[in-house]
Amino acid sequence: MKRDLTCLSFPENAEAAERLATMIDAVHCPIQLHVFPDGETMPAFSDEIGPDVAVMCSLDRPNSKFLPLVFAARAARDRGAKRVGLVAPYLPYMRQDKHFVEGDVISARIFANELSGLFDWLVTVDPHLHRIKNLSEIFNIPSEVAHSAPSVSHWIATNIEKPILIGPDSESDQWVRAVADLCHAPYTTLQKKRCGDRDVAIAGSETLLAGRQPVLIDDIVSTAETMAKAVEYVRSEGHERPFCIAVHALFAPGAMERLTGAGPKMVVTTNTITHPSNRIDTLDDIACAVLHLLDRAA
Ligand code: R5P
């Protein structure tokens, strides 16, 4: 069935959106974003859009991106779009999924509610599902998750001999296990205790396999404290310097310096967030998820 699909994109995602549009047989329509001297923003894009619109916007640093996204989604409807979906390779706020201390706001739920009011569907890559087990628990629009595990395992199989995959904490178990299954490698997870934003301790849970190349895998690198402590732990056990692979390259200020200072062999990320460490392409996985979702919702 021929779809009349337009892929709108914000400047940061324009290159990826151009490729995605080709993969999903859409017309790419870049959004220009003017920032006024006072910090207000004005997105502008062509009036020529189809009835089906996919807005591509990775939502790292979400606070400054959210309002322009609202303007673009609403404007697309005003210009005749019947269905407006969001392709957010990185979905933020998912780690704020409970009251960690009294008074905390559960922003995962509130943010999901806001996006559900704005869009008709959502595609994202490996959202941080932990206490929330499924996106449908917090979104009331159809959603589809693209998994990076096939692309990550392909990169490992192509670049690393005899890997042992290591998750830095129990939450990473789901991603490490999926990659390990696909590349037939052994895996283990470490134990993490977090006492603050930049205060984490890592301890071992099992003996690591000697003679193998350690590969740390996590979904998110933010301050990089988790990954850096895991690198230090692996090295302190007398193993090879590990590769570090993360799905979402958030990298807060100073994070890359902290991580490289711990001495990893190489830091590799997927391109869900544009960053110099991007080596693994997830666009095929995203395109499949978008097509699957559109077919499901047709
Ligand atoms: C949380 O459990 C996530 O999977 C990551 O481990 C965490 O977000 C990494 O944060 P940071 O880089 O600040 O240690």
Short mmCIF file of C-alpha atoms and ligand atoms in Angstrom, two decimals:
data_model
loop_
_atom_site.label_atom_id
_atom_site.label_comp_id
_atom_site.label_asym_id
_atom_site.label_seq_id
_atom_site.Cartn_x
_atom_site.Cartn_y
_atom_site.Cartn_z
CA MET A 1 0.00 0.00 0.00
CA LYS A 2 1.43 3.42 -0.93
CA ARG A 3 1.63 5.75 2.05
CA ASP A 4 1.59 9.52 1.77
CA LEU A 5 4.14 10.01 4.49
CA THR A 6 6.18 13.08 5.41
CA CYS A 7 9.18 12.87 7.71
CA LEU A 8 9.70 16.17 9.53
CA SER A 9 13.03 16.60 11.26
CA PHE A 10 14.75 19.06 13.57
CA PRO A 11 18.21 20.30 12.44
CA GLU A 12 20.15 17.94 14.73
CA ASN A 13 18.38 14.89 13.27
CA ALA A 14 18.11 16.13 9.67
CA GLU A 15 20.81 13.86 8.25
CA ALA A 16 19.39 10.74 9.91
CA ALA A 17 15.85 11.75 8.93
CA GLU A 18 16.89 12.10 5.28
CA ARG A 19 18.10 8.47 5.34
CA LEU A 20 15.10 7.29 7.35
CA ALA A 21 12.73 8.96 4.85
CA THR A 22 14.30 6.94 2.02
CA MET A 23 13.96 3.71 4.03
CA ILE A 24 10.28 4.26 4.86
CA ASP A 25 9.33 5.76 1.50
CA ALA A 26 8.57 9.18 2.96
CA VAL A 27 9.26 12.71 1.81
CA HIS A 28 11.82 14.39 4.04
CA CYS A 29 10.83 17.86 5.18
CA PRO A 30 13.47 19.60 7.34
CA ILE A 31 12.35 22.02 10.02
CA GLN A 32 14.28 25.27 10.33
CA LEU A 33 14.54 26.42 13.91
CA HIS A 34 14.95 30.11 14.59
CA VAL A 35 16.06 31.06 18.08
CA PHE A 36 15.21 34.63 18.97
CA PRO A 37 17.66 36.73 21.04
CA ASP A 38 15.45 36.24 24.10
CA GLY A 39 15.60 32.44 23.78
CA GLU A 40 12.12 31.92 22.32
CA THR A 41 12.06 29.59 19.32
CA MET A 42 10.15 29.42 16.04
CA PRO A 43 10.16 26.26 13.93
CA ALA A 44 9.36 26.73 10.24
CA PHE A 45 8.63 24.08 7.62
CA SER A 46 6.92 23.63 4.29
CA ASP A 47 3.11 23.67 4.04
CA GLU A 48 3.35 20.73 1.63
CA ILE A 49 2.99 17.80 4.01
CA GLY A 50 1.09 14.55 3.58
CA PRO A 51 -1.74 13.24 5.77
CA ASP A 52 0.71 11.00 7.63
CA VAL A 53 3.58 12.72 9.41
CA ALA A 54 6.50 11.32 11.37
CA VAL A 55 8.46 13.89 13.38
CA MET A 56 12.03 12.80 14.05
CA CYS A 57 13.54 14.33 17.16
CA SER A 58 15.90 12.58 19.54
CA LEU A 59 15.01 13.88 22.98
CA ASP A 60 18.31 14.12 24.79
CA ARG A 61 18.46 17.54 26.53
CA PRO A 62 14.66 17.39 26.38
CA ASN A 63 13.76 20.57 28.18
CA SER A 64 14.91 22.87 25.39
CA LYS A 65 13.62 20.55 22.66
CA PHE A 66 10.15 19.92 23.99
CA LEU A 67 8.47 23.26 23.24
CA PRO A 68 9.70 23.43 19.61
CA LEU A 69 8.41 19.85 19.27
CA VAL A 70 4.98 20.94 20.54
CA PHE A 71 4.94 23.79 18.00
CA ALA A 72 5.90 21.47 15.14
CA ALA A 73 3.38 18.75 16.01
CA ARG A 74 0.52 21.21 16.43
CA ALA A 75 1.45 23.07 13.24
CA ALA A 76 1.54 19.78 11.29
CA ARG A 77 -2.07 19.15 12.32
CA ASP A 78 -3.05 22.73 11.45
CA ARG A 79 -1.57 22.06 7.98
CA GLY A 80 -3.79 19.07 7.42
CA ALA A 81 -1.92 16.06 8.86
CA LYS A 82 -4.38 13.40 9.96
CA ARG A 83 -1.83 11.33 11.90
CA VAL A 84 1.31 12.71 13.53
CA GLY A 85 3.80 10.29 15.05
CA LEU A 86 7.04 10.81 16.93
CA VAL A 87 10.32 9.06 16.14
CA ALA A 88 12.43 9.74 19.23
CA PRO A 89 15.52 7.51 19.07
CA TYR A 90 16.23 8.52 22.67
CA LEU A 91 13.24 8.76 25.00
CA PRO A 92 14.07 10.82 28.11
CA TYR A 93 12.84 10.81 31.70
CA MET A 94 12.37 7.03 31.75
CA ARG A 95 14.72 6.65 34.74
CA GLN A 96 12.44 8.83 36.88
CA ASP A 97 9.99 5.99 37.35
CA LYS A 98 9.35 6.09 41.12
CA HIS A 99 9.53 8.26 44.22
CA PHE A 100 13.20 7.81 45.13
CA VAL A 101 12.71 10.19 48.03
CA GLU A 102 9.50 11.64 49.39
CA GLY A 103 8.21 14.47 47.23
CA ASP A 104 9.86 13.31 44.00
CA VAL A 105 7.78 13.80 40.86
CA ILE A 106 7.46 10.67 38.70
CA SER A 107 8.38 12.50 35.52
CA ALA A 108 8.36 9.32 33.36
CA ARG A 109 4.58 9.14 33.68
CA ILE A 110 3.92 12.86 33.30
CA PHE A 111 6.17 13.20 30.26
CA ALA A 112 4.58 10.13 28.64
CA ASN A 113 1.19 11.70 29.22
CA GLU A 114 2.27 14.95 27.54
CA LEU A 115 3.64 13.09 24.50
CA SER A 116 0.49 10.95 24.31
CA GLY A 117 -1.59 14.14 24.06
CA LEU A 118 0.56 15.49 21.28
CA PHE A 119 1.21 12.47 19.05
CA ASP A 120 -0.73 9.55 17.58
CA TRP A 121 2.12 7.05 17.82
CA LEU A 122 5.66 6.69 19.08
CA VAL A 123 8.77 4.83 17.94
CA THR A 124 11.86 4.81 20.12
CA VAL A 125 15.03 2.75 20.63
CA ASP A 126 15.62 0.72 23.80
CA PRO A 127 13.78 2.91 26.31
CA HIS A 128 14.95 2.52 29.92
CA LEU A 129 12.25 0.08 31.02
CA HIS A 130 12.90 -0.97 34.57
CA ARG A 131 10.11 -0.60 37.10
CA ILE A 132 7.87 0.38 34.18
CA LYS A 133 7.90 -2.86 32.19
CA ASN A 134 6.17 -1.73 29.04
CA LEU A 135 5.63 1.60 27.29
CA SER A 136 1.89 0.88 27.21
CA GLU A 137 1.85 1.27 31.01
CA ILE A 138 2.51 5.00 30.62
CA PHE A 139 1.62 5.89 27.01
CA ASN A 140 -1.91 5.73 25.74
CA ILE A 141 -0.89 5.83 22.07
CA PRO A 142 0.48 2.89 20.03
CA SER A 143 4.23 2.53 20.44
CA GLU A 144 6.93 0.37 18.95
CA VAL A 145 10.39 -0.25 20.38
CA ALA A 146 13.33 -0.66 18.03
CA HIS A 147 16.03 -2.82 19.59
CA SER A 148 19.68 -1.99 19.11
CA ALA A 149 20.85 -5.49 20.11
CA PRO A 150 21.13 -6.82 16.51
CA SER A 151 23.24 -3.83 15.42
CA VAL A 152 25.34 -3.90 18.61
CA SER A 153 25.98 -7.64 18.34
CA HIS A 154 26.90 -7.26 14.67
CA TRP A 155 29.46 -4.57 15.60
CA ILE A 156 30.94 -6.79 18.31
CA ALA A 157 31.12 -9.83 16.03
CA THR A 158 32.88 -7.74 13.37
CA ASN A 159 35.34 -5.97 15.67
CA ILE A 160 36.09 -8.03 18.80
CA GLU A 161 37.52 -11.52 19.16
CA LYS A 162 36.44 -13.76 22.06
CA PRO A 163 34.36 -11.15 23.89
CA ILE A 164 32.86 -11.50 27.35
CA LEU A 165 29.97 -9.08 27.77
CA ILE A 166 29.56 -7.32 31.10
CA GLY A 167 26.66 -5.23 32.37
CA PRO A 168 27.66 -2.72 35.05
CA ASP A 169 24.46 -3.25 37.07
CA SER A 170 21.40 -5.46 37.31
CA GLU A 171 19.33 -3.03 35.22
CA SER A 172 21.65 -3.56 32.26
CA ASP A 173 21.01 -7.31 32.34
CA GLN A 174 18.22 -7.09 29.72
CA TRP A 175 20.45 -5.36 27.12
CA VAL A 176 23.56 -7.43 27.81
CA ARG A 177 21.62 -10.70 27.67
CA ALA A 178 19.98 -9.79 24.35
CA VAL A 179 23.33 -8.93 22.75
CA ALA A 180 25.04 -12.00 24.26
CA ASP A 181 22.32 -14.28 22.85
CA LEU A 182 22.76 -12.84 19.37
CA CYS A 183 26.56 -13.03 19.26
CA HIS A 184 26.80 -16.27 21.25
CA ALA A 185 29.13 -14.74 23.83
CA PRO A 186 29.21 -15.35 27.60
CA TYR A 187 27.99 -12.53 29.82
CA THR A 188 27.83 -11.44 33.42
CA THR A 189 26.54 -8.44 35.33
CA LEU A 190 28.19 -6.48 38.12
CA GLN A 191 26.51 -4.89 41.13
CA LYS A 192 26.05 -1.14 41.43
CA LYS A 193 25.18 1.01 44.41
CA ARG A 194 24.22 4.58 43.58
CA CYS A 195 24.43 7.18 46.32
CA GLY A 196 24.16 10.31 44.18
CA ASP A 197 24.25 11.66 40.61
CA ARG A 198 28.02 11.23 40.39
CA ASP A 199 28.52 8.82 43.28
CA VAL A 200 28.33 5.13 42.38
CA ALA A 201 30.18 2.04 43.58
CA ILE A 202 30.64 -1.10 41.47
CA ALA A 203 31.45 -4.58 42.74
CA GLY A 204 31.85 -7.92 40.99
CA SER A 205 29.23 -10.62 41.10
CA GLU A 206 31.03 -13.49 39.37
CA THR A 207 34.52 -14.37 38.32
CA LEU A 208 35.14 -12.96 34.86
CA LEU A 209 36.32 -15.39 32.26
CA ALA A 210 40.08 -15.25 31.83
CA GLY A 211 41.48 -15.03 28.31
CA ARG A 212 38.50 -13.12 26.96
CA GLN A 213 38.12 -9.50 25.88
CA PRO A 214 35.84 -7.63 28.33
CA VAL A 215 33.07 -5.56 26.73
CA LEU A 216 30.98 -3.36 29.02
CA ILE A 217 27.45 -2.70 27.76
CA ASP A 218 24.91 -0.27 29.18
CA ASP A 219 21.90 1.54 27.79
CA ILE A 220 22.87 5.06 28.89
CA VAL A 221 26.06 6.95 29.59
CA SER A 222 25.22 10.20 31.32
CA THR A 223 27.87 11.32 33.83
CA ALA A 224 29.81 8.14 32.82
CA GLU A 225 30.42 7.41 36.47
CA THR A 226 28.81 3.95 36.14
CA MET A 227 30.88 3.01 33.08
CA ALA A 228 34.10 4.51 34.46
CA LYS A 229 33.78 2.65 37.77
CA ALA A 230 33.07 -0.57 35.87
CA VAL A 231 36.19 -0.02 33.74
CA GLU A 232 38.22 0.52 36.91
CA TYR A 233 36.75 -2.62 38.46
CA VAL A 234 37.56 -4.81 35.43
CA ARG A 235 41.10 -3.47 35.26
CA SER A 236 41.60 -3.91 39.02
CA GLU A 237 40.78 -7.61 38.54
CA GLY A 238 43.71 -7.89 36.16
CA HIS A 239 41.74 -8.21 32.92
CA GLU A 240 42.27 -6.59 29.52
CA ARG A 241 41.19 -2.96 29.16
CA PRO A 242 37.48 -3.21 28.29
CA PHE A 243 35.56 -1.86 25.34
CA CYS A 244 32.63 0.32 26.48
CA ILE A 245 29.44 0.18 24.43
CA ALA A 246 26.40 2.31 25.20
CA VAL A 247 23.14 2.67 23.33
CA HIS A 248 22.40 6.29 24.24
CA ALA A 249 25.35 8.71 24.28
CA LEU A 250 24.00 11.34 26.65
CA PHE A 251 27.49 12.36 27.89
CA ALA A 252 26.94 15.15 30.42
CA PRO A 253 29.69 17.81 30.55
CA GLY A 254 32.99 16.22 31.58
CA ALA A 255 31.67 12.66 31.14
CA MET A 256 33.87 11.66 28.20
CA GLU A 257 36.99 12.90 30.03
CA ARG A 258 35.98 10.92 33.13
CA LEU A 259 35.44 7.77 31.09
CA THR A 260 38.59 7.96 28.98
CA GLY A 261 40.54 8.72 32.18
CA ALA A 262 39.50 5.30 33.51
CA GLY A 263 41.36 3.66 30.61
CA PRO A 264 38.91 1.80 28.36
CA LYS A 265 40.18 0.34 25.10
CA MET A 266 37.51 2.14 23.10
CA VAL A 267 34.18 3.91 23.70
CA VAL A 268 31.49 3.06 21.17
CA THR A 269 27.87 4.22 21.00
CA THR A 270 24.89 3.89 18.70
CA ASN A 271 23.63 6.90 16.80
CA THR A 272 20.38 7.39 18.74
CA ILE A 273 22.02 10.61 19.97
CA THR A 274 24.53 12.28 17.66
CA HIS A 275 28.00 12.09 19.28
CA PRO A 276 31.62 11.62 18.10
CA SER A 277 31.63 8.11 19.66
CA ASN A 278 28.80 6.91 17.36
CA ARG A 279 29.88 3.78 15.49
CA ILE A 280 26.71 1.67 15.43
CA ASP A 281 23.83 2.57 13.14
CA THR A 282 20.29 1.94 14.43
CA LEU A 283 18.38 3.47 11.51
CA ASP A 284 17.47 0.12 9.93
CA ASP A 285 15.96 -0.98 13.25
CA ILE A 286 14.09 2.33 13.54
CA ALA A 287 12.77 2.10 9.96
CA CYS A 288 11.46 -1.43 10.58
CA ALA A 289 9.72 -0.29 13.76
CA VAL A 290 8.08 2.69 12.00
CA LEU A 291 6.83 0.54 9.11
CA HIS A 292 5.58 -2.13 11.49
CA LEU A 293 3.72 0.43 13.56
CA LEU A 294 2.16 2.15 10.52
CA ASP A 295 1.00 -1.23 9.17
CA ARG A 296 -0.41 -2.13 12.57
CA ALA A 297 -2.29 1.15 12.84
CA ALA A 298 -3.51 1.21 9.18
C1 R5P B 1 20.71 3.31 34.94
O1 R5P B 1 20.60 2.29 35.57
C2 R5P B 1 21.25 3.31 33.56
O2 R5P B 1 21.13 2.03 33.00
C3 R5P B 1 22.71 3.78 33.49
O3 R5P B 1 23.53 2.84 34.15
C4 R5P B 1 22.87 5.12 34.13
O4 R5P B 1 21.90 6.01 33.67
C5 R5P B 1 24.25 5.68 33.81
O5 R5P B 1 24.35 6.93 34.41
P1 R5P B 1 25.75 7.58 34.68
O6 R5P B 1 26.51 7.59 33.38
O7 R5P B 1 25.43 8.98 35.14
O8 R5P B 1 26.44 6.79 35.73
#
